[in-house]
Every structure is written in C-alpha cells, then in structure tokens.
CSV table of C-alpha atoms in Angstrom, one decimal:
chain,number,residue,atom,x,y,z
A,1,UNK,CA,-71.6,-7.1,-11.0
A,2,UNK,CA,-70.3,-9.9,-13.6
A,3,UNK,CA,-68.1,-9.3,-17.1
A,4,UNK,CA,-69.5,-11.8,-19.4
A,5,UNK,CA,-67.7,-12.4,-22.7
A,6,UNK,CA,-69.4,-13.7,-25.8
A,7,UNK,CA,-67.3,-15.1,-28.6
A,8,UNK,CA,-69.8,-14.8,-31.2
A,9,UNK,CA,-72.6,-12.6,-32.6
A,10,UNK,CA,-75.1,-15.1,-34.5
A,11,UNK,CA,-78.5,-15.7,-33.3
A,12,UNK,CA,-77.5,-17.7,-30.2
A,13,UNK,CA,-74.8,-14.9,-29.1
A,14,UNK,CA,-76.8,-12.2,-29.4
A,15,UNK,CA,-80.1,-14.0,-27.8
A,16,UNK,CA,-77.8,-14.8,-24.8
A,17,UNK,CA,-76.6,-10.7,-24.4
A,18,UNK,CA,-80.0,-9.7,-24.7
A,19,UNK,CA,-81.4,-12.2,-22.2
A,20,UNK,CA,-78.4,-11.5,-19.6
A,21,UNK,CA,-79.4,-7.3,-20.1
A,22,UNK,CA,-82.6,-8.2,-19.6
A,23,UNK,CA,-82.2,-9.9,-16.3
A,24,UNK,CA,-79.5,-8.2,-15.1
A,25,UNK,CA,-76.6,-5.2,-15.0
A,26,UNK,CA,-73.8,-7.3,-15.9
A,27,UNK,CA,-71.3,-6.2,-17.7
A,28,UNK,CA,-71.4,-7.7,-21.5
A,29,UNK,CA,-69.3,-7.7,-24.9
A,30,UNK,CA,-70.0,-9.3,-27.5
A,31,UNK,CA,-66.9,-10.1,-29.8
A,32,UNK,CA,-66.7,-11.1,-33.7
A,33,UNK,CA,-64.2,-10.9,-36.0
A,34,UNK,CA,-66.9,-11.5,-39.2
A,35,UNK,CA,-69.3,-8.5,-39.1
A,36,UNK,CA,-69.8,-4.9,-36.6
A,37,UNK,CA,-73.5,-5.9,-35.7
A,38,UNK,CA,-76.1,-8.8,-35.6
A,39,UNK,CA,-77.2,-9.5,-39.1
A,40,UNK,CA,-79.5,-12.7,-40.0
A,41,UNK,CA,-77.5,-15.2,-41.5
A,42,UNK,CA,-80.7,-17.2,-43.5
A,43,UNK,CA,-81.3,-13.8,-44.7
A,44,UNK,CA,-77.4,-13.7,-46.9
A,45,UNK,CA,-78.8,-15.4,-50.4
A,46,UNK,CA,-81.4,-12.2,-50.2
A,47,UNK,CA,-78.4,-9.9,-50.5
A,48,UNK,CA,-77.0,-11.4,-53.5
A,49,UNK,CA,-80.1,-11.7,-55.2
A,50,UNK,CA,-80.6,-8.0,-54.6
A,51,UNK,CA,-83.7,-8.3,-52.8
A,52,UNK,CA,-82.1,-6.8,-49.4
A,53,UNK,CA,-78.9,-4.9,-48.3
A,54,UNK,CA,-76.4,-5.8,-45.7
A,55,UNK,CA,-78.5,-3.2,-43.6
A,56,UNK,CA,-81.6,-4.5,-44.3
A,57,UNK,CA,-80.5,-8.0,-42.9
A,58,UNK,CA,-79.8,-6.5,-39.3
A,59,UNK,CA,-82.9,-6.9,-37.0
A,60,UNK,CA,-81.8,-4.2,-34.8
A,61,UNK,CA,-80.6,-0.4,-35.9
A,62,UNK,CA,-77.1,0.1,-34.8
A,63,UNK,CA,-77.8,2.4,-32.2
A,64,UNK,CA,-79.6,-0.3,-30.1
A,65,UNK,CA,-76.7,-1.5,-28.5
A,66,UNK,CA,-75.1,1.4,-27.1
A,67,UNK,CA,-78.7,2.3,-25.2
A,68,UNK,CA,-79.0,-1.8,-23.9
A,69,UNK,CA,-75.5,-1.0,-22.7
A,70,UNK,CA,-74.2,-4.3,-24.8
A,71,UNK,CA,-70.2,-3.7,-25.8
A,72,UNK,CA,-69.9,-4.8,-29.8
A,73,UNK,CA,-66.2,-5.3,-30.5
A,74,UNK,CA,-64.5,-6.7,-33.2
A,75,UNK,CA,-61.7,-8.3,-33.5
A,76,UNK,CA,-60.5,-12.5,-33.1
A,77,UNK,CA,-60.1,-14.1,-30.7
A,78,UNK,CA,-56.7,-16.9,-31.3
A,79,UNK,CA,-57.2,-18.2,-28.2
A,80,UNK,CA,-58.6,-18.8,-23.9
A,81,UNK,CA,-56.4,-19.0,-20.8
A,82,UNK,CA,-58.9,-20.3,-18.6
A,83,UNK,CA,-57.1,-20.4,-15.8
A,84,UNK,CA,-56.1,-16.2,-16.1
A,85,UNK,CA,-60.3,-16.4,-17.2
A,86,UNK,CA,-59.0,-13.8,-20.5
A,87,UNK,CA,-59.4,-14.2,-23.8
A,88,UNK,CA,-56.4,-13.5,-26.3
A,89,UNK,CA,-56.6,-11.5,-29.3
A,90,UNK,CA,-54.8,-12.0,-32.7
A,91,UNK,CA,-53.2,-8.1,-31.7
A,92,UNK,CA,-52.1,-9.2,-28.5
A,93,UNK,CA,-54.6,-8.1,-26.1
A,94,UNK,CA,-55.8,-9.6,-24.1
A,95,UNK,CA,-59.6,-9.2,-22.1
A,96,UNK,CA,-60.7,-10.9,-18.8
A,97,UNK,CA,-63.7,-12.6,-18.0
A,98,UNK,CA,-66.3,-13.7,-15.4
A,99,UNK,CA,-68.0,-15.9,-17.4
A,100,UNK,CA,-67.2,-17.0,-21.6
A,101,UNK,CA,-69.7,-17.8,-23.4
A,102,UNK,CA,-68.6,-19.8,-26.5
A,103,UNK,CA,-71.0,-19.3,-29.9
A,104,UNK,CA,-68.6,-19.4,-32.5
A,105,UNK,CA,-71.4,-21.5,-34.8
A,106,UNK,CA,-70.3,-23.5,-37.9
A,107,UNK,CA,-67.9,-24.0,-40.4
A,108,UNK,CA,-68.3,-25.5,-43.9
A,109,UNK,CA,-67.3,-28.9,-44.5
A,110,UNK,CA,-64.3,-30.1,-46.9
A,111,UNK,CA,-63.6,-33.5,-47.3
A,112,UNK,CA,-60.2,-33.5,-49.5
A,113,UNK,CA,-61.4,-33.4,-53.1
A,114,UNK,CA,-58.1,-32.3,-55.4
A,115,UNK,CA,-58.4,-29.0,-55.9
A,116,UNK,CA,-60.6,-27.9,-53.0
A,117,UNK,CA,-58.6,-25.4,-52.4
A,118,UNK,CA,-58.5,-23.4,-55.8
A,119,UNK,CA,-59.6,-20.1,-57.0
A,120,UNK,CA,-63.6,-20.1,-57.4
A,121,UNK,CA,-64.0,-22.9,-55.1
A,122,UNK,CA,-66.3,-21.8,-51.9
A,123,UNK,CA,-68.5,-22.7,-49.3
A,124,UNK,CA,-71.5,-20.2,-47.9
A,125,UNK,CA,-72.0,-19.9,-44.2
A,126,UNK,CA,-70.1,-16.3,-43.4
A,127,UNK,CA,-70.4,-12.6,-44.7
A,128,UNK,CA,-66.8,-13.0,-46.5
A,129,UNK,CA,-68.4,-16.2,-48.0
A,130,UNK,CA,-71.1,-13.9,-49.4
A,131,UNK,CA,-68.4,-11.6,-50.6
A,132,UNK,CA,-65.9,-13.9,-51.9
A,133,UNK,CA,-69.2,-15.7,-54.0
A,134,UNK,CA,-70.1,-12.3,-55.4
A,135,UNK,CA,-66.1,-11.4,-56.7
A,136,UNK,CA,-66.2,-15.3,-57.8
A,137,UNK,CA,-69.0,-15.4,-59.7
A,138,UNK,CA,-68.3,-12.4,-61.8
A,139,UNK,CA,-68.7,-13.4,-65.6
A,140,UNK,CA,-69.1,-17.0,-65.2
A,141,UNK,CA,-70.8,-19.0,-67.7
A,142,UNK,CA,-71.4,-21.9,-64.7
A,143,UNK,CA,-71.5,-23.0,-61.8
A,144,UNK,CA,-71.1,-26.5,-59.9
A,145,UNK,CA,-72.4,-27.6,-56.9
A,146,UNK,CA,-71.5,-30.0,-55.0
A,147,UNK,CA,-73.9,-31.2,-51.9
A,148,UNK,CA,-77.4,-32.0,-51.6
A,149,UNK,CA,-78.3,-30.0,-48.9
A,150,UNK,CA,-80.2,-26.9,-47.5
A,151,UNK,CA,-77.1,-24.3,-48.6
A,152,UNK,CA,-76.4,-25.9,-51.5
A,153,UNK,CA,-80.5,-25.5,-52.6
A,154,UNK,CA,-80.0,-21.7,-51.8
A,155,UNK,CA,-76.6,-21.8,-53.5
A,156,UNK,CA,-78.7,-22.7,-56.3
A,157,UNK,CA,-81.6,-20.7,-56.2
A,158,UNK,CA,-78.8,-17.2,-55.8
A,159,UNK,CA,-77.1,-18.0,-59.0
A,160,UNK,CA,-80.1,-19.1,-61.2
A,161,UNK,CA,-81.2,-15.2,-59.9
A,162,UNK,CA,-78.4,-13.9,-61.9
A,163,UNK,CA,-79.0,-16.4,-65.1
A,164,UNK,CA,-75.5,-19.0,-64.4
A,165,UNK,CA,-76.5,-22.3,-65.3
A,166,UNK,CA,-76.2,-24.7,-62.4
A,167,UNK,CA,-75.2,-28.7,-62.1
A,168,UNK,CA,-75.9,-29.9,-59.0
A,169,UNK,CA,-74.3,-32.9,-58.0
A,170,UNK,CA,-75.4,-35.2,-54.9
A,171,UNK,CA,-74.5,-38.9,-54.3
A,172,UNK,CA,-78.1,-40.0,-53.1
A,173,UNK,CA,-80.8,-41.0,-55.4
A,174,UNK,CA,-83.1,-37.9,-54.8
A,175,UNK,CA,-82.0,-34.3,-53.2
A,176,UNK,CA,-82.1,-34.5,-49.4
A,177,UNK,CA,-83.0,-38.0,-48.6
A,178,UNK,CA,-80.9,-38.4,-46.1
A,179,UNK,CA,-83.5,-36.3,-44.1
A,180,UNK,CA,-86.2,-36.6,-46.2
A,181,UNK,CA,-89.0,-39.5,-47.3
A,182,UNK,CA,-88.6,-40.5,-51.0
A,183,UNK,CA,-92.3,-39.0,-51.7
A,184,UNK,CA,-90.8,-35.2,-50.3
A,185,UNK,CA,-87.3,-35.7,-51.4
A,186,UNK,CA,-88.7,-36.3,-55.1
A,187,UNK,CA,-91.3,-33.4,-54.9
A,188,UNK,CA,-87.7,-31.4,-54.3
A,189,UNK,CA,-86.0,-32.9,-57.5
A,190,UNK,CA,-89.3,-32.2,-59.4
A,191,UNK,CA,-88.9,-28.3,-58.3
A,192,UNK,CA,-85.7,-28.4,-59.4
A,193,UNK,CA,-85.7,-29.1,-62.7
A,194,UNK,CA,-88.7,-27.1,-63.2
A,195,UNK,CA,-86.2,-24.1,-62.4
A,196,UNK,CA,-84.0,-25.3,-64.6
A,197,UNK,CA,-81.2,-27.1,-62.2
A,198,UNK,CA,-79.2,-29.2,-64.0
A,199,UNK,CA,-79.3,-32.1,-60.9
A,200,UNK,CA,-77.6,-35.1,-61.0
A,201,UNK,CA,-78.3,-37.9,-58.3
A,202,UNK,CA,-76.2,-40.4,-57.7
A,203,UNK,CA,-73.1,-38.9,-58.8
A,204,UNK,CA,-69.8,-38.0,-56.7
A,205,UNK,CA,-67.2,-35.6,-56.9
A,206,UNK,CA,-63.7,-36.5,-58.0
A,207,UNK,CA,-61.8,-33.8,-58.2
A,208,UNK,CA,-61.6,-30.2,-59.2
A,209,UNK,CA,-59.3,-29.0,-61.9
A,210,UNK,CA,-57.1,-26.3,-62.4
A,211,UNK,CA,-57.1,-24.2,-65.2
A,212,UNK,CA,-53.2,-23.7,-64.9
A,213,UNK,CA,-53.7,-20.3,-62.8
A,214,UNK,CA,-54.8,-21.5,-59.7
A,215,UNK,CA,-58.5,-21.3,-61.1
A,216,UNK,CA,-61.0,-23.8,-61.4
A,217,UNK,CA,-62.1,-25.1,-64.9
A,218,UNK,CA,-63.7,-28.2,-64.6
A,219,UNK,CA,-65.4,-30.6,-62.2
A,220,UNK,CA,-64.9,-34.2,-62.4
A,221,UNK,CA,-67.2,-37.1,-61.5
A,222,UNK,CA,-66.3,-40.2,-60.2
A,223,UNK,CA,-67.9,-42.0,-63.7
A,224,UNK,CA,-64.7,-39.9,-65.9
A,225,UNK,CA,-67.3,-37.0,-66.8
A,226,UNK,CA,-65.6,-33.7,-67.0
A,227,UNK,CA,-68.3,-30.8,-66.0
A,228,UNK,CA,-66.4,-27.2,-67.3
A,229,UNK,CA,-67.2,-25.1,-64.7
A,230,UNK,CA,-66.0,-21.3,-63.7
A,231,UNK,CA,-67.3,-21.5,-59.7
A,232,UNK,CA,-67.8,-24.7,-57.3
A,233,UNK,CA,-69.8,-24.4,-54.1
A,234,UNK,CA,-69.2,-27.1,-51.7
A,235,UNK,CA,-72.2,-27.8,-49.8
A,236,UNK,CA,-71.7,-30.3,-48.2
A,237,UNK,CA,-72.7,-28.9,-44.7
A,238,UNK,CA,-70.8,-27.9,-42.0
A,239,UNK,CA,-69.5,-28.8,-38.5
A,240,UNK,CA,-68.8,-27.2,-35.2
A,241,UNK,CA,-66.6,-24.2,-35.4
A,242,UNK,CA,-64.3,-25.4,-32.5
A,243,UNK,CA,-60.2,-24.4,-33.5
A,244,UNK,CA,-60.2,-21.7,-31.3
A,245,UNK,CA,-60.2,-24.2,-27.9
A,246,UNK,CA,-58.9,-27.5,-29.5
A,247,UNK,CA,-55.8,-26.4,-27.5
A,248,UNK,CA,-57.2,-25.1,-24.3
A,249,UNK,CA,-58.4,-27.4,-21.4
A,250,UNK,CA,-61.9,-27.4,-22.7
A,251,UNK,CA,-63.0,-30.7,-23.2
A,252,UNK,CA,-64.8,-31.5,-27.3
A,253,UNK,CA,-66.2,-34.0,-29.5
A,254,UNK,CA,-67.1,-33.6,-32.7
A,255,UNK,CA,-68.6,-30.0,-30.8
A,256,UNK,CA,-68.0,-28.7,-27.7
A,257,UNK,CA,-69.1,-30.8,-24.9
A,258,UNK,CA,-71.6,-29.5,-22.7
A,259,UNK,CA,-73.8,-30.5,-19.8
A,260,UNK,CA,-77.5,-30.0,-19.3
A,261,UNK,CA,-76.7,-26.5,-18.1
A,262,UNK,CA,-74.7,-25.9,-21.3
A,263,UNK,CA,-71.8,-25.3,-19.3
A,264,UNK,CA,-68.3,-27.0,-20.3
A,265,UNK,CA,-66.0,-28.8,-18.5
A,266,UNK,CA,-64.7,-26.0,-17.2
A,267,UNK,CA,-66.1,-24.1,-14.7
A,268,UNK,CA,-68.5,-20.4,-16.0
A,269,UNK,CA,-67.7,-21.8,-19.7
A,270,UNK,CA,-69.9,-22.1,-21.4
A,271,UNK,CA,-70.8,-22.8,-25.4
A,272,UNK,CA,-74.3,-22.3,-27.6
A,273,UNK,CA,-75.8,-22.8,-30.9
A,274,UNK,CA,-73.8,-24.8,-33.2
A,275,UNK,CA,-70.5,-25.1,-31.8
A,276,UNK,CA,-72.0,-27.1,-28.9
A,277,UNK,CA,-72.9,-30.6,-28.6
A,278,UNK,CA,-74.8,-31.7,-25.6
A,279,UNK,CA,-73.6,-34.5,-23.7
A,280,UNK,CA,-76.7,-36.1,-23.0
A,281,UNK,CA,-79.2,-34.6,-25.7
A,282,UNK,CA,-83.0,-35.4,-25.1
A,283,UNK,CA,-83.9,-38.5,-26.6
A,284,UNK,CA,-85.9,-37.0,-29.4
A,285,UNK,CA,-83.1,-34.0,-30.3
A,286,UNK,CA,-79.8,-34.5,-31.5
A,287,UNK,CA,-76.3,-33.9,-29.8
A,288,UNK,CA,-75.6,-31.2,-32.2
A,289,UNK,CA,-78.3,-29.1,-33.6
A,290,UNK,CA,-77.1,-26.8,-36.0
A,291,UNK,CA,-80.5,-24.6,-36.8
A,292,UNK,CA,-81.3,-21.3,-35.7
A,293,UNK,CA,-84.3,-22.8,-33.8
A,294,UNK,CA,-81.9,-24.4,-31.2
A,295,UNK,CA,-79.5,-21.3,-30.8
A,296,UNK,CA,-82.7,-19.4,-29.6
A,297,UNK,CA,-83.6,-21.0,-27.3
A,298,UNK,CA,-79.8,-21.9,-26.0
A,299,UNK,CA,-78.8,-18.1,-25.9
A,300,UNK,CA,-82.2,-17.6,-23.5
A,301,UNK,CA,-81.5,-20.6,-21.1
A,302,UNK,CA,-77.8,-19.9,-21.2
A,303,UNK,CA,-78.8,-16.2,-20.2
A,304,UNK,CA,-80.9,-17.5,-16.9
A,305,UNK,CA,-78.0,-19.7,-15.4
A,306,UNK,CA,-75.5,-17.2,-16.0
A,307,UNK,CA,-77.9,-14.5,-14.0
A,308,UNK,CA,-79.0,-16.4,-11.2
A,309,UNK,CA,-81.6,-18.7,-12.4
A,310,UNK,CA,-80.2,-22.1,-13.2
A,311,UNK,CA,-82.4,-23.5,-16.2
A,312,UNK,CA,-82.0,-26.7,-18.1
A,313,UNK,CA,-82.1,-26.9,-21.7
A,314,UNK,CA,-85.3,-27.9,-22.7
A,315,UNK,CA,-85.9,-27.6,-26.4
A,316,UNK,CA,-89.2,-29.5,-26.5
A,317,UNK,CA,-90.7,-30.3,-29.5
A,318,UNK,CA,-87.6,-30.6,-32.5
A,319,UNK,CA,-88.9,-27.6,-35.5
A,320,UNK,CA,-87.1,-26.7,-38.6
A,321,UNK,CA,-88.0,-24.5,-41.7
A,322,UNK,CA,-86.4,-24.1,-44.8
A,323,UNK,CA,-87.3,-23.2,-48.4
A,324,UNK,CA,-86.7,-24.8,-51.6
A,325,UNK,CA,-86.8,-22.1,-54.8
A,326,UNK,CA,-91.0,-21.2,-54.3
A,327,UNK,CA,-91.7,-24.1,-51.8
A,328,UNK,CA,-91.8,-23.4,-48.2
A,329,UNK,CA,-91.1,-26.6,-46.0
A,330,UNK,CA,-92.0,-26.5,-42.0
A,331,UNK,CA,-91.3,-30.0,-40.0
A,332,UNK,CA,-92.7,-30.4,-36.4
A,333,UNK,CA,-91.6,-33.4,-34.3
A,334,UNK,CA,-90.0,-36.6,-35.6
A,335,UNK,CA,-90.4,-37.4,-39.5
A,336,UNK,CA,-87.1,-40.1,-40.7
A,337,UNK,CA,-86.4,-41.0,-43.8
A,338,UNK,CA,-88.0,-44.7,-43.2
A,339,UNK,CA,-90.5,-44.8,-41.0
A,340,UNK,CA,-89.9,-47.0,-38.5
A,341,UNK,CA,-91.1,-50.6,-38.0
A,342,UNK,CA,-94.3,-49.7,-35.4
A,343,UNK,CA,-95.4,-46.3,-37.1
A,344,UNK,CA,-97.2,-45.4,-40.6
A,345,UNK,CA,-98.0,-42.3,-42.5
A,346,UNK,CA,-100.6,-40.5,-43.7
A,347,UNK,CA,-99.6,-38.5,-46.8
A,348,UNK,CA,-101.4,-36.3,-49.3
A,349,UNK,CA,-100.3,-34.2,-52.4
A,350,UNK,CA,-102.0,-31.9,-54.6
A,351,UNK,CA,-102.3,-31.8,-57.8
A,352,UNK,CA,-99.8,-30.0,-58.9
A,353,UNK,CA,-97.0,-31.3,-57.2
A,354,UNK,CA,-95.9,-28.2,-55.2
A,355,UNK,CA,-97.9,-29.3,-51.6
A,356,UNK,CA,-97.5,-32.2,-49.5
A,357,UNK,CA,-98.6,-33.0,-45.8
A,358,UNK,CA,-96.6,-36.4,-44.2
A,359,UNK,CA,-98.0,-37.2,-41.1
A,360,UNK,CA,-96.3,-39.8,-38.9
A,361,UNK,CA,-98.3,-41.9,-36.4
A,362,UNK,CA,-98.0,-44.8,-34.2
A,363,UNK,CA,-99.8,-47.7,-35.1
A,364,UNK,CA,-102.8,-48.8,-33.1
A,365,UNK,CA,-103.3,-45.2,-31.2
A,366,UNK,CA,-102.9,-43.3,-34.0
A,367,UNK,CA,-100.8,-41.3,-31.4
A,368,UNK,CA,-99.1,-38.6,-34.1
A,369,UNK,CA,-95.1,-38.5,-34.2
A,370,UNK,CA,-94.2,-35.5,-36.4
A,371,UNK,CA,-95.0,-34.0,-40.1
A,372,UNK,CA,-94.0,-32.7,-43.0
A,373,UNK,CA,-95.6,-29.8,-45.0
A,374,UNK,CA,-94.5,-28.3,-48.6
A,375,UNK,CA,-96.0,-25.5,-49.9
A,376,UNK,CA,-98.8,-25.0,-47.0
A,377,UNK,CA,-98.1,-23.0,-44.0
A,378,UNK,CA,-99.2,-24.2,-40.2
A,379,UNK,CA,-98.6,-22.3,-37.3
A,380,UNK,CA,-96.1,-23.8,-34.8
A,381,UNK,CA,-97.8,-22.9,-31.3
A,382,UNK,CA,-100.3,-25.0,-32.9
A,383,UNK,CA,-98.2,-28.4,-34.2
A,384,UNK,CA,-96.3,-27.9,-30.4
A,385,UNK,CA,-99.4,-27.7,-28.7
A,386,UNK,CA,-100.7,-31.3,-30.4
A,387,UNK,CA,-97.7,-33.1,-30.6
A,388,UNK,CA,-97.6,-32.7,-26.5
A,389,UNK,CA,-100.9,-33.4,-25.8
A,390,UNK,CA,-100.0,-36.6,-28.2
A,391,UNK,CA,-103.3,-36.3,-30.3
A,392,UNK,CA,-104.1,-38.9,-32.6
A,393,UNK,CA,-104.3,-38.8,-36.5
A,394,UNK,CA,-107.7,-38.7,-36.8
A,395,UNK,CA,-108.2,-35.7,-34.2
A,396,UNK,CA,-105.3,-34.1,-35.6
A,397,UNK,CA,-106.7,-34.4,-39.5
A,398,UNK,CA,-109.8,-33.3,-38.2
A,399,UNK,CA,-108.6,-29.9,-36.5
A,400,UNK,CA,-106.8,-29.2,-39.2
A,401,UNK,CA,-107.6,-25.7,-41.0
A,402,UNK,CA,-107.0,-24.3,-37.1
A,403,UNK,CA,-102.9,-24.7,-37.8
A,404,UNK,CA,-103.5,-23.1,-41.3
A,405,UNK,CA,-101.3,-19.4,-41.6
A,406,UNK,CA,-101.4,-18.8,-45.4
A,407,UNK,CA,-102.4,-15.6,-46.2
A,408,UNK,CA,-106.2,-15.0,-46.3
A,409,UNK,CA,-106.9,-15.1,-50.2
A,410,UNK,CA,-104.5,-18.4,-50.6
A,411,UNK,CA,-106.5,-21.6,-51.3
A,412,UNK,CA,-107.0,-24.0,-48.3
A,413,UNK,CA,-106.5,-27.7,-48.5
A,414,UNK,CA,-107.4,-28.8,-45.4
A,415,UNK,CA,-111.1,-29.8,-47.4
A,416,UNK,CA,-108.9,-32.4,-50.1
A,417,UNK,CA,-106.6,-33.6,-47.0
A,418,UNK,CA,-109.6,-34.3,-45.1
A,419,UNK,CA,-111.5,-36.1,-48.2
A,420,UNK,CA,-107.9,-38.0,-48.3
A,421,UNK,CA,-108.3,-39.6,-44.8
A,422,UNK,CA,-111.8,-40.3,-44.8
A,423,UNK,CA,-110.9,-42.6,-48.1
A,424,UNK,CA,-107.8,-44.4,-46.0
A,425,UNK,CA,-109.9,-44.4,-42.6
A,426,UNK,CA,-113.4,-44.9,-43.2
A,427,UNK,CA,-114.2,-46.3,-40.0
A,428,UNK,CA,-113.0,-42.7,-38.5
A,429,UNK,CA,-115.1,-40.6,-41.3
A,430,UNK,CA,-114.9,-37.0,-40.4
A,431,UNK,CA,-116.6,-33.8,-41.1
A,432,UNK,CA,-114.9,-32.1,-44.6
A,433,UNK,CA,-113.7,-28.2,-44.8
A,434,UNK,CA,-114.7,-26.7,-47.8
A,435,UNK,CA,-114.7,-23.7,-49.1
A,436,UNK,CA,-114.6,-22.2,-45.6
A,437,UNK,CA,-117.6,-24.3,-44.3
A,438,UNK,CA,-117.9,-27.2,-42.4
A,439,UNK,CA,-120.3,-30.0,-44.3
A,440,UNK,CA,-121.2,-33.0,-42.3
A,441,UNK,CA,-120.7,-36.6,-44.5
A,442,UNK,CA,-124.1,-38.5,-44.2
A,443,UNK,CA,-123.2,-42.1,-44.2
C-alpha cells in the first residue's frame, strides 16, 4: 500500500484524492493550511454577497472524508526533501511519502506599484483573502479595482451588492479585450455601465497613496488623476504558486514543469492544477491553464497513473465559463481576440445587447473552430461533440436547438440566429426554428 501526500485541497487536489480512493486502498493524506475542508473557490463571492454561507460552499459533508479514508491535515508545508521523500512542516514535523502530488494553486499578481502593500489593498483568491476583504471594506465610501479580468468583475459585483461605489481601471480599450473579441468586450462594457460601475478604459495605475497611517487613501493614475478610495482590489491576474518548490530539485519555469503524465523531473512527484506547467502542451491548449475544469481533469488523470493505469493528460476541446453580473458566458474551442486570417466569424447579438453568439469558422470549408456564448446557455457535451466531429457552420446553425440548455420558460433565440445566418449565407439557407416549430423556408 502506497502512502500518497497531496499538498493543496482545491479542485485539482481533491479530485485526485477521490479518484485514487476509487481505484485503490492506498493511504491518502491531503494537506492544506487554508481551510479544514475542500470548498468551492468560485463561490467565495457569494459568501460576501450574503447568498451563501461557507458551509454551503462545501460540496461534501464533513463526514465524507473519514468515511472514504481520506486524511485531512490542516498545516503549512515549508519545504520538500525529494531525496528523503518527505515534506517538512512549519512546526518542525515531517511526513514521509511514496508519491507526492503538488496542487498548490495560484497567487494574485503584484507589479511593484508604490503603495501596493498598504492596508486596504489586496487581491482575491483564498478564503483568507475573503476574510480580509470583509474587514477592509467595512464602512468604506469608495473602492477602486485595478485589472480587467474575471476576478475583477467578480469583486465589482461583490462591492456593488453592498452599495459601495466602484471605479474600475483597465488599461485596455474594452473589458478583457486581451481575451474577448471587440463585440463581446463592448457588450460587457455596456453591462458594467448599466450596473453603475465607473469603468475607466485605457487607464493605468501609477501609485497607491498612503493616508499617513499605513492605509490607502487614494490611487493616482498615470494621467495624474487622483481618485479617493479606502479599498483597492488588485485583480491583474494570477500566477502559479510555486514558492514551496523554489529551493528544491523540482524544475520550474513560470509553473512547476510536468510531462504528459503530469510528473515533474523528480520520480514520484507530480504537479496538477494552476501550479502546473506542461512542457509540451497540445497545440490547442496553453502550457498553464488556471481554470477549474483543467484542474479537475488533471486530478482525474494523475489518479489513474498513480494507481497503476499510466495515463497521458489529454484535455480535449477547450472550455471555460464565467458570469459578468447578470450575463453568463460560455466558451468552447478557440475564439481569439483577433480572428485569424484563414478564418471568419458569424456574429449575432440580441436587441437587448445582453445576449450574443460568435462562431469562428475556417474560410472555404466552414469548419467551426470555436464559439462564444453570452446570455444563452448551451450544453457542453453537444458543443464538445460538434467540435470533435469538425462540424461546419451551416450544420451547427441548423442543429443549434439541440444545444440549448436554458430553462423551459425562457425565450429561445435559435430562430433569430438562423434568420441572421440565412441573410449572410443565402446559398445555404436552412429551416428556421420559431416558437418551438420548424418552419420550412419556401424559396
């Protein structure tokens, strides 16, 4: 029986633990200094907003771990000795392992701004960050958020829920336009304005000003404007949390380097989730993918290898999802901010400017490469199948109702999308779905 240690109790580490237990009787210990139990990190914002309690964010009851013989240890690991195959704790304790899985997650970025370490300035990643935000935003008059990413918009929604005015500084022309094409980025700009967010495009932070007592009193932009505030959210992305292995023999770059089996350069040491960096990522995936879905798949994969079924990490079609206030977002496949020269896009936007679909396809063949969906829910398994089967734009538009996942009494928009397609591709006219019935087109 192997002794397996997993450092980190996020989605990657816990998925690995669960699947190791399913496949073996190995001894499994999960170590985390953050919390006693696994919780849904993406739900942190809802605790702050009063929609959930911390207990509500735990997918498994507290008895689950003992029943399934998964040991949980609340502690901070300070170093790893791969020669002795042991981890060292901050209190001097050591623990031996046969196999070690590193699932240490991410850390919030900082870029050396003057004042970035003042009281009232923080990122949002861990449960401790949430507790700090609760303390830092109590009784404040205004907040400033720096950085146009997913964590930033979540923080804006959190503050907005407590009626705290928010000024949101992004250096780009539109929100998240390093990831989104202009139409979608502009749609989110409008939605943020609608919710009263003071969005400042093409505005960069110069420094964070001290009130004289070590607390933030304002930010100064590179244009010289001073914006008074008592809280600054630094949401300029995250980076792999690899401090634990920096002084070890484990190879790192931006993340902990792993091969196709998620193993490091050290025998019996693996890395998964946000902290892992693939040495040779598949052509359609990035070397580091700090998303929930990738962490879960890595956890499942490494569990197979560790329990005797050597398995390469094969993440398949890229998928991501998020929420921008009221607008849900889904992305399948590859949709770049700038459409490649050999490709084109089909775009439909609803009259309310809060729902849209963009499909990227190859010129000539019409083979679909990826899709962005805003305000419309589609089924993951359907889009995954279409992209793996290399379906064409006309095929997908014709079968679009099959993917719809909106609730029963929601209005469905496939008919309008199909009509737009017929306008742009009159030589490929398809049937139009209206009010649940397929109306044949009479040429």
